């Protein structure tokens, strides 16, 4: 774990949790902000890779202290999933 996972403070009432990106309604790839619960689509990638429109990163730029995200669809009941830290770029 990085320093950001160890010091994560969640806020209530900020983002809306659903199943689509908060700006464009894409359903994949969608990343959950672990600070506020906002959902944003992933980064764009050139073909043949599939990507989003970068709204998760846009949310991060608007809220510099929201550095941790988890990829929706990878989160399991035992607490595992694909996570990314914008602060550590890892």
Coordinates of C-alpha atoms in Angstrom, one line a residue:
X1 CA 0.0 0.0 0.0
X2 CA 1.1 3.6 -0.7
X3 CA 0.9 6.5 1.8
X4 CA -2.4 7.6 0.2
X5 CA -4.1 4.3 0.9
X6 CA -3.0 4.5 4.5
X7 CA -4.3 8.1 5.0
X8 CA -7.5 7.9 2.9
X9 CA -10.3 10.0 4.3
X10 CA -13.7 9.5 2.7
X11 CA -16.3 12.3 2.4
X12 CA -20.0 11.9 2.4
X13 CA -22.6 13.4 0.1
X14 CA -20.1 14.3 -2.7
X15 CA -20.4 11.9 -5.6
X16 CA -23.3 9.9 -6.8
X17 CA -22.8 6.1 -7.1
X18 CA -24.3 4.5 -10.0
X19 CA -23.1 2.3 -12.9
X20 CA -22.1 4.9 -15.5
X21 CA -19.7 7.8 -15.8
X22 CA -21.0 11.0 -14.3
X23 CA -20.3 13.0 -17.5
X24 CA -20.9 10.8 -20.5
X25 CA -22.8 7.7 -19.3
X26 CA -20.1 5.2 -20.5
X27 CA -20.4 1.9 -18.5
X28 CA -16.8 0.6 -19.2
X29 CA -14.2 1.3 -18.2
X30 CA -15.5 3.2 -15.1
X31 CA -13.4 4.1 -12.0
X32 CA -14.8 4.7 -8.5
X33 CA -13.2 7.6 -6.6
X34 CA -12.5 6.1 -3.2
X35 CA -12.6 9.5 -1.5
X36 CA -16.1 10.6 -2.6
X37 CA -17.8 7.8 -4.6
X38 CA -17.8 9.6 -7.9
X39 CA -17.7 7.4 -11.1
X40 CA -15.7 8.5 -14.1
X41 CA -14.7 6.8 -17.3
X42 CA -11.1 5.8 -17.9
X43 CA -8.4 7.3 -20.1
X44 CA -8.7 7.1 -23.9
X45 CA -6.6 4.6 -25.6
X46 CA -5.9 4.2 -29.4
X47 CA -7.4 1.2 -31.2
X48 CA -7.5 -1.7 -30.7
X49 CA -7.5 -1.0 -27.0
X50 CA -10.8 0.2 -25.6
X51 CA -10.9 3.2 -23.3
X52 CA -13.0 6.0 -22.0
X53 CA -13.0 9.8 -22.4
X54 CA -10.8 10.6 -19.4
X55 CA -13.5 11.8 -17.0
X56 CA -12.1 10.0 -14.0
X57 CA -8.8 11.9 -14.5
X58 CA -10.8 15.1 -15.0
X59 CA -12.5 14.6 -11.6
X60 CA -9.0 14.1 -10.1
X61 CA -7.8 17.4 -11.6
X62 CA -10.8 19.2 -10.2
X63 CA -10.2 17.7 -6.8
X64 CA -6.5 17.2 -6.3
X65 CA -6.8 15.4 -3.0
X66 CA -9.0 12.6 -4.6
X67 CA -6.1 10.4 -5.6
X68 CA -7.4 6.8 -5.2
X69 CA -9.7 5.0 -7.6
X70 CA -10.9 1.5 -8.1
X71 CA -12.0 -0.1 -11.4
X72 CA -15.6 -1.0 -11.3
X73 CA -16.2 -4.7 -12.2
X74 CA -13.0 -5.8 -10.4
X75 CA -14.1 -5.2 -6.8
X76 CA -14.8 -8.4 -4.9
X77 CA -16.6 -9.0 -1.6
X78 CA -13.3 -9.8 0.1
X79 CA -12.0 -6.3 -0.7
X80 CA -9.8 -7.0 -3.7
X81 CA -9.9 -5.1 -7.0
X82 CA -7.8 -3.1 -9.5
X83 CA -6.9 0.2 -7.8
X84 CA -4.8 3.1 -9.0
X85 CA -3.2 6.0 -7.2
X86 CA -2.9 9.2 -9.2
X87 CA -0.7 10.6 -6.4
X88 CA 1.9 7.9 -6.8
X89 CA 1.1 7.2 -10.5
X90 CA 0.9 3.5 -9.7

